[in-house]
JSON list of C-alpha atoms in Angstrom, two decimals:
[
{"chain": "A", "resi": 754, "resn": "ASP", "atom": "CA", "xyz": [9.51, 16.53, -68.72]},
{"chain": "A", "resi": 755, "resn": "ALA", "atom": "CA", "xyz": [12.87, 15.65, -67.25]},
{"chain": "A", "resi": 756, "resn": "ASP", "atom": "CA", "xyz": [15.91, 17.26, -68.87]},
{"chain": "A", "resi": 757, "resn": "VAL", "atom": "CA", "xyz": [18.04, 14.11, -68.60]},
{"chain": "A", "resi": 758, "resn": "THR", "atom": "CA", "xyz": [16.35, 10.75, -69.05]},
{"chain": "A", "resi": 759, "resn": "GLN", "atom": "CA", "xyz": [17.70, 7.25, -68.72]},
{"chain": "A", "resi": 760, "resn": "THR", "atom": "CA", "xyz": [16.25, 3.99, -69.96]},
{"chain": "A", "resi": 761, "resn": "PRO", "atom": "CA", "xyz": [15.63, 1.51, -68.54]},
{"chain": "A", "resi": 762, "resn": "ARG", "atom": "CA", "xyz": [15.21, 2.59, -64.92]},
{"chain": "A", "resi": 763, "resn": "ASN", "atom": "CA", "xyz": [15.71, -0.93, -63.68]},
{"chain": "A", "resi": 764, "resn": "ARG", "atom": "CA", "xyz": [17.15, -3.99, -65.38]},
{"chain": "A", "resi": 765, "resn": "ILE", "atom": "CA", "xyz": [17.92, -7.53, -64.33]},
{"chain": "A", "resi": 766, "resn": "THR", "atom": "CA", "xyz": [20.11, -9.55, -66.64]},
{"chain": "A", "resi": 767, "resn": "LYS", "atom": "CA", "xyz": [22.24, -12.68, -66.63]},
{"chain": "A", "resi": 768, "resn": "THR", "atom": "CA", "xyz": [25.98, -13.14, -66.73]},
{"chain": "A", "resi": 769, "resn": "GLY", "atom": "CA", "xyz": [27.34, -12.99, -70.27]},
{"chain": "A", "resi": 770, "resn": "LYS", "atom": "CA", "xyz": [24.47, -11.01, -71.75]},
{"chain": "A", "resi": 771, "resn": "ARG", "atom": "CA", "xyz": [25.00, -7.83, -73.70]},
{"chain": "A", "resi": 772, "resn": "ILE", "atom": "CA", "xyz": [23.11, -4.86, -72.34]},
{"chain": "A", "resi": 773, "resn": "MET", "atom": "CA", "xyz": [22.77, -1.23, -73.33]},
{"chain": "A", "resi": 774, "resn": "LEU", "atom": "CA", "xyz": [21.80, 1.67, -71.11]},
{"chain": "A", "resi": 775, "resn": "GLU", "atom": "CA", "xyz": [20.57, 4.78, -72.85]},
{"chain": "A", "resi": 776, "resn": "CYS", "atom": "CA", "xyz": [20.71, 8.44, -71.93]},
{"chain": "A", "resi": 777, "resn": "SER", "atom": "CA", "xyz": [18.98, 11.36, -73.61]},
{"chain": "A", "resi": 778, "resn": "GLN", "atom": "CA", "xyz": [19.02, 15.04, -72.75]},
{"chain": "A", "resi": 779, "resn": "THR", "atom": "CA", "xyz": [17.07, 18.09, -73.79]},
{"chain": "A", "resi": 780, "resn": "LYS", "atom": "CA", "xyz": [19.35, 20.63, -72.10]},
{"chain": "A", "resi": 781, "resn": "GLY", "atom": "CA", "xyz": [21.37, 21.28, -75.23]},
{"chain": "A", "resi": 782, "resn": "HIS", "atom": "CA", "xyz": [24.59, 20.45, -73.43]},
{"chain": "A", "resi": 783, "resn": "ASP", "atom": "CA", "xyz": [27.67, 19.26, -75.28]},
{"chain": "A", "resi": 784, "resn": "ARG", "atom": "CA", "xyz": [29.23, 17.25, -72.50]},
{"chain": "A", "resi": 785, "resn": "MET", "atom": "CA", "xyz": [27.89, 13.93, -71.30]},
{"chain": "A", "resi": 786, "resn": "TYR", "atom": "CA", "xyz": [29.11, 11.44, -68.71]},
{"chain": "A", "resi": 787, "resn": "TRP", "atom": "CA", "xyz": [28.47, 7.96, -67.40]},
{"chain": "A", "resi": 788, "resn": "TYR", "atom": "CA", "xyz": [29.04, 7.22, -63.71]},
{"chain": "A", "resi": 789, "resn": "ARG", "atom": "CA", "xyz": [28.66, 4.11, -61.64]},
{"chain": "A", "resi": 790, "resn": "GLN", "atom": "CA", "xyz": [27.56, 4.18, -57.99]},
{"chain": "A", "resi": 791, "resn": "ASP", "atom": "CA", "xyz": [28.46, 1.44, -55.52]},
{"chain": "A", "resi": 792, "resn": "PRO", "atom": "CA", "xyz": [27.68, 1.53, -51.78]},
{"chain": "A", "resi": 793, "resn": "GLY", "atom": "CA", "xyz": [30.39, 3.34, -49.82]},
{"chain": "A", "resi": 794, "resn": "LEU", "atom": "CA", "xyz": [32.29, 4.35, -52.94]},
{"chain": "A", "resi": 795, "resn": "GLY", "atom": "CA", "xyz": [30.28, 7.26, -54.19]},
{"chain": "A", "resi": 796, "resn": "LEU", "atom": "CA", "xyz": [30.10, 7.75, -57.94]},
{"chain": "A", "resi": 797, "resn": "ARG", "atom": "CA", "xyz": [32.96, 6.83, -60.23]},
{"chain": "A", "resi": 798, "resn": "LEU", "atom": "CA", "xyz": [33.41, 7.99, -63.81]},
{"chain": "A", "resi": 799, "resn": "ILE", "atom": "CA", "xyz": [33.21, 5.34, -66.53]},
{"chain": "A", "resi": 800, "resn": "TYR", "atom": "CA", "xyz": [33.32, 7.37, -69.76]},
{"chain": "A", "resi": 801, "resn": "TYR", "atom": "CA", "xyz": [32.79, 10.95, -70.82]},
{"chain": "A", "resi": 802, "resn": "SER", "atom": "CA", "xyz": [32.25, 12.78, -74.08]},
{"chain": "A", "resi": 803, "resn": "PHE", "atom": "CA", "xyz": [32.84, 16.46, -74.78]},
{"chain": "A", "resi": 804, "resn": "ASP", "atom": "CA", "xyz": [31.14, 16.32, -78.17]},
{"chain": "A", "resi": 805, "resn": "VAL", "atom": "CA", "xyz": [29.92, 13.77, -80.70]},
{"chain": "A", "resi": 806, "resn": "LYS", "atom": "CA", "xyz": [33.43, 13.03, -81.98]},
{"chain": "A", "resi": 807, "resn": "ASP", "atom": "CA", "xyz": [35.15, 13.06, -78.61]},
{"chain": "A", "resi": 808, "resn": "ILE", "atom": "CA", "xyz": [35.00, 10.01, -76.33]},
{"chain": "A", "resi": 809, "resn": "ASN", "atom": "CA", "xyz": [37.25, 9.53, -73.32]},
{"chain": "A", "resi": 810, "resn": "LYS", "atom": "CA", "xyz": [37.82, 6.80, -70.79]},
{"chain": "A", "resi": 811, "resn": "GLY", "atom": "CA", "xyz": [37.19, 7.54, -67.17]},
{"chain": "A", "resi": 812, "resn": "GLU", "atom": "CA", "xyz": [38.41, 5.93, -63.99]},
{"chain": "A", "resi": 813, "resn": "ILE", "atom": "CA", "xyz": [36.77, 2.53, -64.48]},
{"chain": "A", "resi": 814, "resn": "SER", "atom": "CA", "xyz": [36.18, 1.92, -68.21]},
{"chain": "A", "resi": 815, "resn": "ASP", "atom": "CA", "xyz": [37.18, -1.76, -68.39]},
{"chain": "A", "resi": 816, "resn": "GLY", "atom": "CA", "xyz": [34.23, -3.93, -69.39]},
{"chain": "A", "resi": 817, "resn": "TYR", "atom": "CA", "xyz": [32.26, -0.99, -70.76]},
{"chain": "A", "resi": 818, "resn": "SER", "atom": "CA", "xyz": [31.92, 0.80, -74.08]},
{"chain": "A", "resi": 819, "resn": "VAL", "atom": "CA", "xyz": [29.98, 3.89, -75.12]},
{"chain": "A", "resi": 820, "resn": "SER", "atom": "CA", "xyz": [28.45, 5.45, -78.19]},
{"chain": "A", "resi": 821, "resn": "ARG", "atom": "CA", "xyz": [27.59, 9.11, -78.72]},
{"chain": "A", "resi": 822, "resn": "GLN", "atom": "CA", "xyz": [24.90, 8.85, -81.39]},
{"chain": "A", "resi": 823, "resn": "ALA", "atom": "CA", "xyz": [24.06, 12.55, -81.34]},
{"chain": "A", "resi": 824, "resn": "GLN", "atom": "CA", "xyz": [24.60, 15.58, -79.19]},
{"chain": "A", "resi": 825, "resn": "ALA", "atom": "CA", "xyz": [21.61, 14.55, -77.12]},
{"chain": "A", "resi": 826, "resn": "LYS", "atom": "CA", "xyz": [22.24, 10.80, -76.85]},
{"chain": "A", "resi": 827, "resn": "PHE", "atom": "CA", "xyz": [24.95, 8.85, -75.07]},
{"chain": "A", "resi": 828, "resn": "SER", "atom": "CA", "xyz": [24.70, 5.08, -74.59]},
{"chain": "A", "resi": 829, "resn": "LEU", "atom": "CA", "xyz": [26.63, 2.78, -72.30]},
{"chain": "A", "resi": 830, "resn": "SER", "atom": "CA", "xyz": [27.11, -0.88, -73.22]},
{"chain": "A", "resi": 831, "resn": "LEU", "atom": "CA", "xyz": [28.20, -3.90, -71.27]},
{"chain": "A", "resi": 832, "resn": "GLU", "atom": "CA", "xyz": [29.35, -6.36, -73.91]},
{"chain": "A", "resi": 833, "resn": "SER", "atom": "CA", "xyz": [29.31, -9.35, -71.58]},
{"chain": "A", "resi": 834, "resn": "ALA", "atom": "CA", "xyz": [27.80, -8.50, -68.23]},
{"chain": "A", "resi": 835, "resn": "ILE", "atom": "CA", "xyz": [29.31, -9.91, -65.04]},
{"chain": "A", "resi": 836, "resn": "PRO", "atom": "CA", "xyz": [27.91, -9.85, -61.46]},
{"chain": "A", "resi": 837, "resn": "ASN", "atom": "CA", "xyz": [30.36, -7.21, -60.18]},
{"chain": "A", "resi": 838, "resn": "GLN", "atom": "CA", "xyz": [28.84, -4.79, -62.67]},
{"chain": "A", "resi": 839, "resn": "THR", "atom": "CA", "xyz": [25.72, -4.79, -60.54]},
{"chain": "A", "resi": 840, "resn": "ALA", "atom": "CA", "xyz": [25.37, -1.13, -59.56]},
{"chain": "A", "resi": 841, "resn": "LEU", "atom": "CA", "xyz": [23.43, 2.08, -60.00]},
{"chain": "A", "resi": 842, "resn": "TYR", "atom": "CA", "xyz": [24.39, 3.87, -63.22]},
{"chain": "A", "resi": 843, "resn": "PHE", "atom": "CA", "xyz": [24.02, 7.59, -63.77]},
{"chain": "A", "resi": 844, "resn": "CYS", "atom": "CA", "xyz": [24.21, 9.71, -66.86]},
{"chain": "A", "resi": 845, "resn": "ALA", "atom": "CA", "xyz": [25.07, 13.39, -66.47]},
{"chain": "A", "resi": 846, "resn": "THR", "atom": "CA", "xyz": [25.42, 16.42, -68.74]},
{"chain": "A", "resi": 847, "resn": "SER", "atom": "CA", "xyz": [27.13, 19.78, -68.53]},
{"chain": "A", "resi": 848, "resn": "ASP", "atom": "CA", "xyz": [27.57, 22.85, -70.63]},
{"chain": "A", "resi": 849, "resn": "LEU", "atom": "CA", "xyz": [30.62, 23.39, -72.79]},
{"chain": "A", "resi": 850, "resn": "GLY", "atom": "CA", "xyz": [33.36, 25.75, -71.79]},
{"chain": "A", "resi": 851, "resn": "ARG", "atom": "CA", "xyz": [31.63, 27.80, -69.14]},
{"chain": "A", "resi": 852, "resn": "ARG", "atom": "CA", "xyz": [33.81, 26.73, -66.28]},
{"chain": "A", "resi": 853, "resn": "ASP", "atom": "CA", "xyz": [32.25, 29.07, -63.80]},
{"chain": "A", "resi": 854, "resn": "THR", "atom": "CA", "xyz": [28.80, 27.70, -64.38]},
{"chain": "A", "resi": 855, "resn": "ASP", "atom": "CA", "xyz": [29.76, 24.19, -65.43]},
{"chain": "A", "resi": 856, "resn": "THR", "atom": "CA", "xyz": [27.42, 22.23, -63.22]},
{"chain": "A", "resi": 857, "resn": "GLN", "atom": "CA", "xyz": [26.68, 18.61, -63.99]},
{"chain": "A", "resi": 858, "resn": "TYR", "atom": "CA", "xyz": [23.02, 17.61, -64.15]},
{"chain": "A", "resi": 859, "resn": "PHE", "atom": "CA", "xyz": [22.20, 14.00, -63.47]},
{"chain": "A", "resi": 860, "resn": "GLY", "atom": "CA", "xyz": [19.60, 11.64, -64.84]},
{"chain": "A", "resi": 861, "resn": "PRO", "atom": "CA", "xyz": [17.41, 9.53, -62.52]},
{"chain": "A", "resi": 862, "resn": "GLY", "atom": "CA", "xyz": [19.74, 6.52, -62.65]},
{"chain": "A", "resi": 863, "resn": "THR", "atom": "CA", "xyz": [19.45, 2.93, -63.86]},
{"chain": "A", "resi": 864, "resn": "ARG", "atom": "CA", "xyz": [19.65, 0.12, -61.34]},
{"chain": "A", "resi": 865, "resn": "LEU", "atom": "CA", "xyz": [21.32, -2.84, -63.02]},
{"chain": "A", "resi": 866, "resn": "THR", "atom": "CA", "xyz": [21.47, -6.30, -61.50]},
{"chain": "A", "resi": 867, "resn": "VAL", "atom": "CA", "xyz": [23.59, -9.01, -63.10]},
{"chain": "A", "resi": 868, "resn": "LEU", "atom": "CA", "xyz": [22.77, -12.50, -61.90]},
{"chain": "B", "resi": 829, "resn": "ALA", "atom": "CA", "xyz": [44.92, 11.99, -58.77]},
{"chain": "B", "resi": 830, "resn": "GLN", "atom": "CA", "xyz": [42.54, 13.80, -56.50]},
{"chain": "B", "resi": 831, "resn": "THR", "atom": "CA", "xyz": [40.76, 12.00, -53.70]},
{"chain": "B", "resi": 832, "resn": "VAL", "atom": "CA", "xyz": [37.74, 12.99, -51.65]},
{"chain": "B", "resi": 833, "resn": "THR", "atom": "CA", "xyz": [37.05, 11.55, -48.21]},
{"chain": "B", "resi": 834, "resn": "GLN", "atom": "CA", "xyz": [33.86, 11.66, -46.18]},
{"chain": "B", "resi": 835, "resn": "SER", "atom": "CA", "xyz": [34.65, 10.17, -42.80]},
{"chain": "B", "resi": 836, "resn": "GLN", "atom": "CA", "xyz": [31.10, 9.99, -41.45]},
{"chain": "B", "resi": 837, "resn": "PRO", "atom": "CA", "xyz": [29.09, 7.13, -42.96]},
{"chain": "B", "resi": 838, "resn": "GLU", "atom": "CA", "xyz": [25.94, 8.27, -41.15]},
{"chain": "B", "resi": 839, "resn": "MET", "atom": "CA", "xyz": [24.74, 11.27, -39.17]},
{"chain": "B", "resi": 840, "resn": "SER", "atom": "CA", "xyz": [21.54, 11.70, -37.21]},
{"chain": "B", "resi": 841, "resn": "VAL", "atom": "CA", "xyz": [19.88, 15.03, -36.42]},
{"chain": "B", "resi": 842, "resn": "GLN", "atom": "CA", "xyz": [16.73, 16.13, -34.67]},
{"chain": "B", "resi": 843, "resn": "GLU", "atom": "CA", "xyz": [14.25, 18.06, -36.75]},
{"chain": "B", "resi": 844, "resn": "ALA", "atom": "CA", "xyz": [14.95, 21.83, -36.55]},
{"chain": "B", "resi": 845, "resn": "GLU", "atom": "CA", "xyz": [18.48, 21.23, -35.29]},
{"chain": "B", "resi": 846, "resn": "THR", "atom": "CA", "xyz": [21.78, 21.70, -37.11]},
{"chain": "B", "resi": 847, "resn": "VAL", "atom": "CA", "xyz": [24.07, 19.04, -38.51]},
{"chain": "B", "resi": 848, "resn": "THR", "atom": "CA", "xyz": [27.52, 19.37, -40.06]},
{"chain": "B", "resi": 849, "resn": "LEU", "atom": "CA", "xyz": [28.94, 16.93, -42.58]},
{"chain": "B", "resi": 850, "resn": "SER", "atom": "CA", "xyz": [32.69, 16.74, -43.06]},
{"chain": "B", "resi": 851, "resn": "CYS", "atom": "CA", "xyz": [34.64, 16.38, -46.29]},
{"chain": "B", "resi": 852, "resn": "THR", "atom": "CA", "xyz": [38.35, 16.47, -46.91]},
{"chain": "B", "resi": 853, "resn": "TYR", "atom": "CA", "xyz": [40.14, 16.30, -50.23]},
{"chain": "B", "resi": 854, "resn": "ASP", "atom": "CA", "xyz": [43.61, 15.85, -51.51]},
{"chain": "B", "resi": 855, "resn": "THR", "atom": "CA", "xyz": [44.91, 17.86, -54.46]},
{"chain": "B", "resi": 856, "resn": "SER", "atom": "CA", "xyz": [48.00, 19.68, -55.64]},
{"chain": "B", "resi": 857, "resn": "GLU", "atom": "CA", "xyz": [45.96, 22.06, -57.78]},
{"chain": "B", "resi": 858, "resn": "SER", "atom": "CA", "xyz": [45.14, 25.61, -56.85]},
{"chain": "B", "resi": 859, "resn": "ASP", "atom": "CA", "xyz": [42.19, 26.04, -59.21]},
{"chain": "B", "resi": 860, "resn": "TYR", "atom": "CA", "xyz": [39.23, 23.79, -58.52]},
{"chain": "B", "resi": 861, "resn": "TYR", "atom": "CA", "xyz": [35.59, 23.60, -57.53]},
{"chain": "B", "resi": 862, "resn": "LEU", "atom": "CA", "xyz": [33.85, 21.74, -54.73]},
{"chain": "B", "resi": 863, "resn": "PHE", "atom": "CA", "xyz": [30.27, 20.57, -54.60]},
{"chain": "B", "resi": 864, "resn": "TRP", "atom": "CA", "xyz": [27.76, 18.95, -52.31]},
{"chain": "B", "resi": 865, "resn": "TYR", "atom": "CA", "xyz": [25.14, 16.74, -53.92]},
{"chain": "B", "resi": 866, "resn": "LYS", "atom": "CA", "xyz": [22.05, 15.32, -52.22]},
{"chain": "B", "resi": 867, "resn": "GLN", "atom": "CA", "xyz": [20.63, 11.93, -53.13]},
{"chain": "B", "resi": 868, "resn": "PRO", "atom": "CA", "xyz": [17.18, 11.27, -51.61]},
{"chain": "B", "resi": 869, "resn": "PRO", "atom": "CA", "xyz": [15.53, 7.84, -51.74]},
{"chain": "B", "resi": 870, "resn": "SER", "atom": "CA", "xyz": [14.34, 8.68, -55.26]},
{"chain": "B", "resi": 871, "resn": "ARG", "atom": "CA", "xyz": [18.02, 8.22, -56.33]},
{"chain": "B", "resi": 872, "resn": "GLN", "atom": "CA", "xyz": [18.11, 11.57, -58.09]},
{"chain": "B", "resi": 873, "resn": "MET", "atom": "CA", "xyz": [21.39, 13.47, -57.65]},
{"chain": "B", "resi": 874, "resn": "ILE", "atom": "CA", "xyz": [20.59, 17.05, -56.73]},
{"chain": "B", "resi": 875, "resn": "LEU", "atom": "CA", "xyz": [23.16, 19.83, -56.51]},
{"chain": "B", "resi": 876, "resn": "VAL", "atom": "CA", "xyz": [22.99, 21.48, -53.10]},
{"chain": "B", "resi": 877, "resn": "ILE", "atom": "CA", "xyz": [25.85, 23.97, -53.18]},
{"chain": "B", "resi": 878, "resn": "ARG", "atom": "CA", "xyz": [29.09, 24.75, -54.98]},
{"chain": "B", "resi": 879, "resn": "GLN", "atom": "CA", "xyz": [32.27, 26.56, -53.98]},
{"chain": "B", "resi": 880, "resn": "GLU", "atom": "CA", "xyz": [34.97, 28.03, -56.18]},
{"chain": "B", "resi": 881, "resn": "ALA", "atom": "CA", "xyz": [38.41, 27.57, -54.64]},
{"chain": "B", "resi": 882, "resn": "TYR", "atom": "CA", "xyz": [39.48, 31.08, -55.59]},
{"chain": "B", "resi": 883, "resn": "LYS", "atom": "CA", "xyz": [36.66, 32.60, -53.55]},
{"chain": "B", "resi": 884, "resn": "GLN", "atom": "CA", "xyz": [37.36, 33.13, -49.88]},
{"chain": "B", "resi": 885, "resn": "GLN", "atom": "CA", "xyz": [33.73, 33.68, -49.00]},
{"chain": "B", "resi": 886, "resn": "ASN", "atom": "CA", "xyz": [31.86, 30.57, -47.99]},
{"chain": "B", "resi": 887, "resn": "ALA", "atom": "CA", "xyz": [28.93, 29.66, -50.22]},
{"chain": "B", "resi": 888, "resn": "THR", "atom": "CA", "xyz": [25.40, 29.71, -48.82]},
{"chain": "B", "resi": 889, "resn": "GLU", "atom": "CA", "xyz": [22.13, 28.44, -50.22]},
{"chain": "B", "resi": 890, "resn": "ASN", "atom": "CA", "xyz": [19.18, 29.02, -47.90]},
{"chain": "B", "resi": 891, "resn": "ARG", "atom": "CA", "xyz": [19.60, 26.59, -44.97]},
{"chain": "B", "resi": 892, "resn": "PHE", "atom": "CA", "xyz": [22.77, 25.08, -46.45]},
{"chain": "B", "resi": 893, "resn": "SER", "atom": "CA", "xyz": [26.18, 26.61, -45.96]},
{"chain": "B", "resi": 894, "resn": "VAL", "atom": "CA", "xyz": [29.75, 25.47, -46.24]},
{"chain": "B", "resi": 895, "resn": "ASN", "atom": "CA", "xyz": [32.92, 26.01, -44.27]},
{"chain": "B", "resi": 896, "resn": "PHE", "atom": "CA", "xyz": [35.70, 26.03, -46.84]},
{"chain": "B", "resi": 897, "resn": "GLN", "atom": "CA", "xyz": [39.19, 25.80, -45.37]},
{"chain": "B", "resi": 898, "resn": "LYS", "atom": "CA", "xyz": [41.52, 25.78, -48.37]},
{"chain": "B", "resi": 899, "resn": "ALA", "atom": "CA", "xyz": [44.76, 25.35, -46.48]},
{"chain": "B", "resi": 900, "resn": "ALA", "atom": "CA", "xyz": [43.35, 22.43, -44.53]},
{"chain": "B", "resi": 901, "resn": "LYS", "atom": "CA", "xyz": [41.65, 21.03, -47.67]},
{"chain": "B", "resi": 902, "resn": "SER", "atom": "CA", "xyz": [38.40, 20.79, -45.80]},
{"chain": "B", "resi": 903, "resn": "PHE", "atom": "CA", "xyz": [34.90, 21.47, -47.11]},
{"chain": "B", "resi": 904, "resn": "SER", "atom": "CA", "xyz": [32.14, 20.84, -44.58]},
{"chain": "B", "resi": 905, "resn": "LEU", "atom": "CA", "xyz": [28.40, 21.26, -45.14]},
{"chain": "B", "resi": 906, "resn": "LYS", "atom": "CA", "xyz": [26.13, 22.68, -42.48]},
{"chain": "B", "resi": 907, "resn": "ILE", "atom": "CA", "xyz": [22.40, 22.04, -42.65]},
{"chain": "B", "resi": 908, "resn": "SER", "atom": "CA", "xyz": [20.50, 24.42, -40.40]},
{"chain": "B", "resi": 909, "resn": "ASP", "atom": "CA", "xyz": [16.92, 24.02, -39.19]},
{"chain": "B", "resi": 910, "resn": "SER", "atom": "CA", "xyz": [16.88, 20.44, -40.45]},
{"chain": "B", "resi": 911, "resn": "GLN", "atom": "CA", "xyz": [13.70, 19.23, -42.09]},
{"chain": "B", "resi": 912, "resn": "LEU", "atom": "CA", "xyz": [12.38, 15.73, -42.72]},
{"chain": "B", "resi": 913, "resn": "GLY", "atom": "CA", "xyz": [12.99, 16.29, -46.43]},
{"chain": "B", "resi": 914, "resn": "ASP", "atom": "CA", "xyz": [16.70, 16.70, -45.77]},
{"chain": "B", "resi": 915, "resn": "ALA", "atom": "CA", "xyz": [17.01, 12.98, -45.05]},
{"chain": "B", "resi": 916, "resn": "ALA", "atom": "CA", "xyz": [19.23, 11.65, -47.83]},
{"chain": "B", "resi": 917, "resn": "MET", "atom": "CA", "xyz": [22.73, 10.61, -48.83]},
{"chain": "B", "resi": 918, "resn": "TYR", "atom": "CA", "xyz": [25.06, 13.56, -49.23]},
{"chain": "B", "resi": 919, "resn": "PHE", "atom": "CA", "xyz": [28.09, 13.42, -51.48]},
{"chain": "B", "resi": 920, "resn": "CYS", "atom": "CA", "xyz": [31.02, 15.78, -51.56]},
{"chain": "B", "resi": 921, "resn": "ALA", "atom": "CA", "xyz": [32.64, 16.16, -54.98]},
{"chain": "B", "resi": 922, "resn": "TYR", "atom": "CA", "xyz": [35.74, 17.79, -56.48]},
{"chain": "B", "resi": 923, "resn": "ARG", "atom": "CA", "xyz": [36.34, 19.14, -59.97]},
{"chain": "B", "resi": 924, "resn": "SER", "atom": "CA", "xyz": [39.54, 20.55, -61.43]},
{"chain": "B", "resi": 925, "resn": "GLY", "atom": "CA", "xyz": [39.37, 24.08, -62.72]},
{"chain": "B", "resi": 926, "resn": "GLY", "atom": "CA", "xyz": [41.40, 23.52, -65.87]},
{"chain": "B", "resi": 927, "resn": "ALA", "atom": "CA", "xyz": [40.06, 23.31, -69.42]},
{"chain": "B", "resi": 928, "resn": "ALA", "atom": "CA", "xyz": [39.68, 19.54, -69.29]},
{"chain": "B", "resi": 929, "resn": "GLY", "atom": "CA", "xyz": [38.58, 19.54, -65.70]},
{"chain": "B", "resi": 930, "resn": "ASN", "atom": "CA", "xyz": [34.99, 18.54, -66.14]},
{"chain": "B", "resi": 931, "resn": "LYS", "atom": "CA", "xyz": [35.17, 15.27, -64.32]},
{"chain": "B", "resi": 932, "resn": "LEU", "atom": "CA", "xyz": [33.80, 14.97, -60.82]},
{"chain": "B", "resi": 933, "resn": "THR", "atom": "CA", "xyz": [35.54, 12.95, -58.12]},
{"chain": "B", "resi": 934, "resn": "PHE", "atom": "CA", "xyz": [33.14, 11.91, -55.37]},
{"chain": "B", "resi": 935, "resn": "GLY", "atom": "CA", "xyz": [33.50, 10.98, -51.74]},
{"chain": "B", "resi": 936, "resn": "GLY", "atom": "CA", "xyz": [31.85, 7.84, -50.39]},
{"chain": "B", "resi": 937, "resn": "GLY", "atom": "CA", "xyz": [28.83, 9.68, -49.03]},
{"chain": "B", "resi": 938, "resn": "THR", "atom": "CA", "xyz": [27.22, 10.42, -45.67]},
{"chain": "B", "resi": 939, "resn": "ARG", "atom": "CA", "xyz": [23.70, 9.29, -44.87]},
{"chain": "B", "resi": 940, "resn": "VAL", "atom": "CA", "xyz": [21.68, 11.89, -42.95]},
{"chain": "B", "resi": 941, "resn": "LEU", "atom": "CA", "xyz": [18.79, 10.72, -40.82]},
{"chain": "B", "resi": 942, "resn": "VAL", "atom": "CA", "xyz": [16.32, 13.31, -39.55]},
{"chain": "B", "resi": 943, "resn": "LYS", "atom": "CA", "xyz": [14.34, 12.45, -36.43]},
{"chain": "B", "resi": 944, "resn": "PRO", "atom": "CA", "xyz": [10.92, 14.09, -35.92]}
]
């Protein structure tokens, strides 16, 4: 089984709809991240969480919110989806505090299309 | 804020040949890490190689190696003996070395095409 899972893998929705993307991990990592990928721009950080009580905004948090329900679960919500939020979304995890081995592990991604 | 630039949108290489992908970054920090990630058509982000800025020795992982030039802020990836499975998008990424430096900053990516 994959260590980092994302649901759904693909989603088509309409402008104005609320949508939630979910991420779960079995790696036992404390840190979790949400990134967005657009063509030619690489991945950009939306939100990150260092533990259940710690949530931080990333580079492009406007229009998004997150919830860290447990150490293993981190959800991303679009309260009112708009077409320019059409993108590939990745969840990632990393271990706490071990800076020399602090590699981020990515989920398989969710392709979101907002019509 | 740090920035990462990949100036080659696409590179083509013949199978078994060598290709080098360029990456430059801008930072005022002295403690940081650099990474190359591979994204095949499956979309999965796969770590290829990492380099600690405080290490002078260039990192190597099998057919993948880097040329880290700290003063020039350059971090190129060399793929030797290219294989069809190397065809993918490659992303260069930067991470600060400080306590809160967990966040990755990515370049725009380079698509590698491998010709049989």
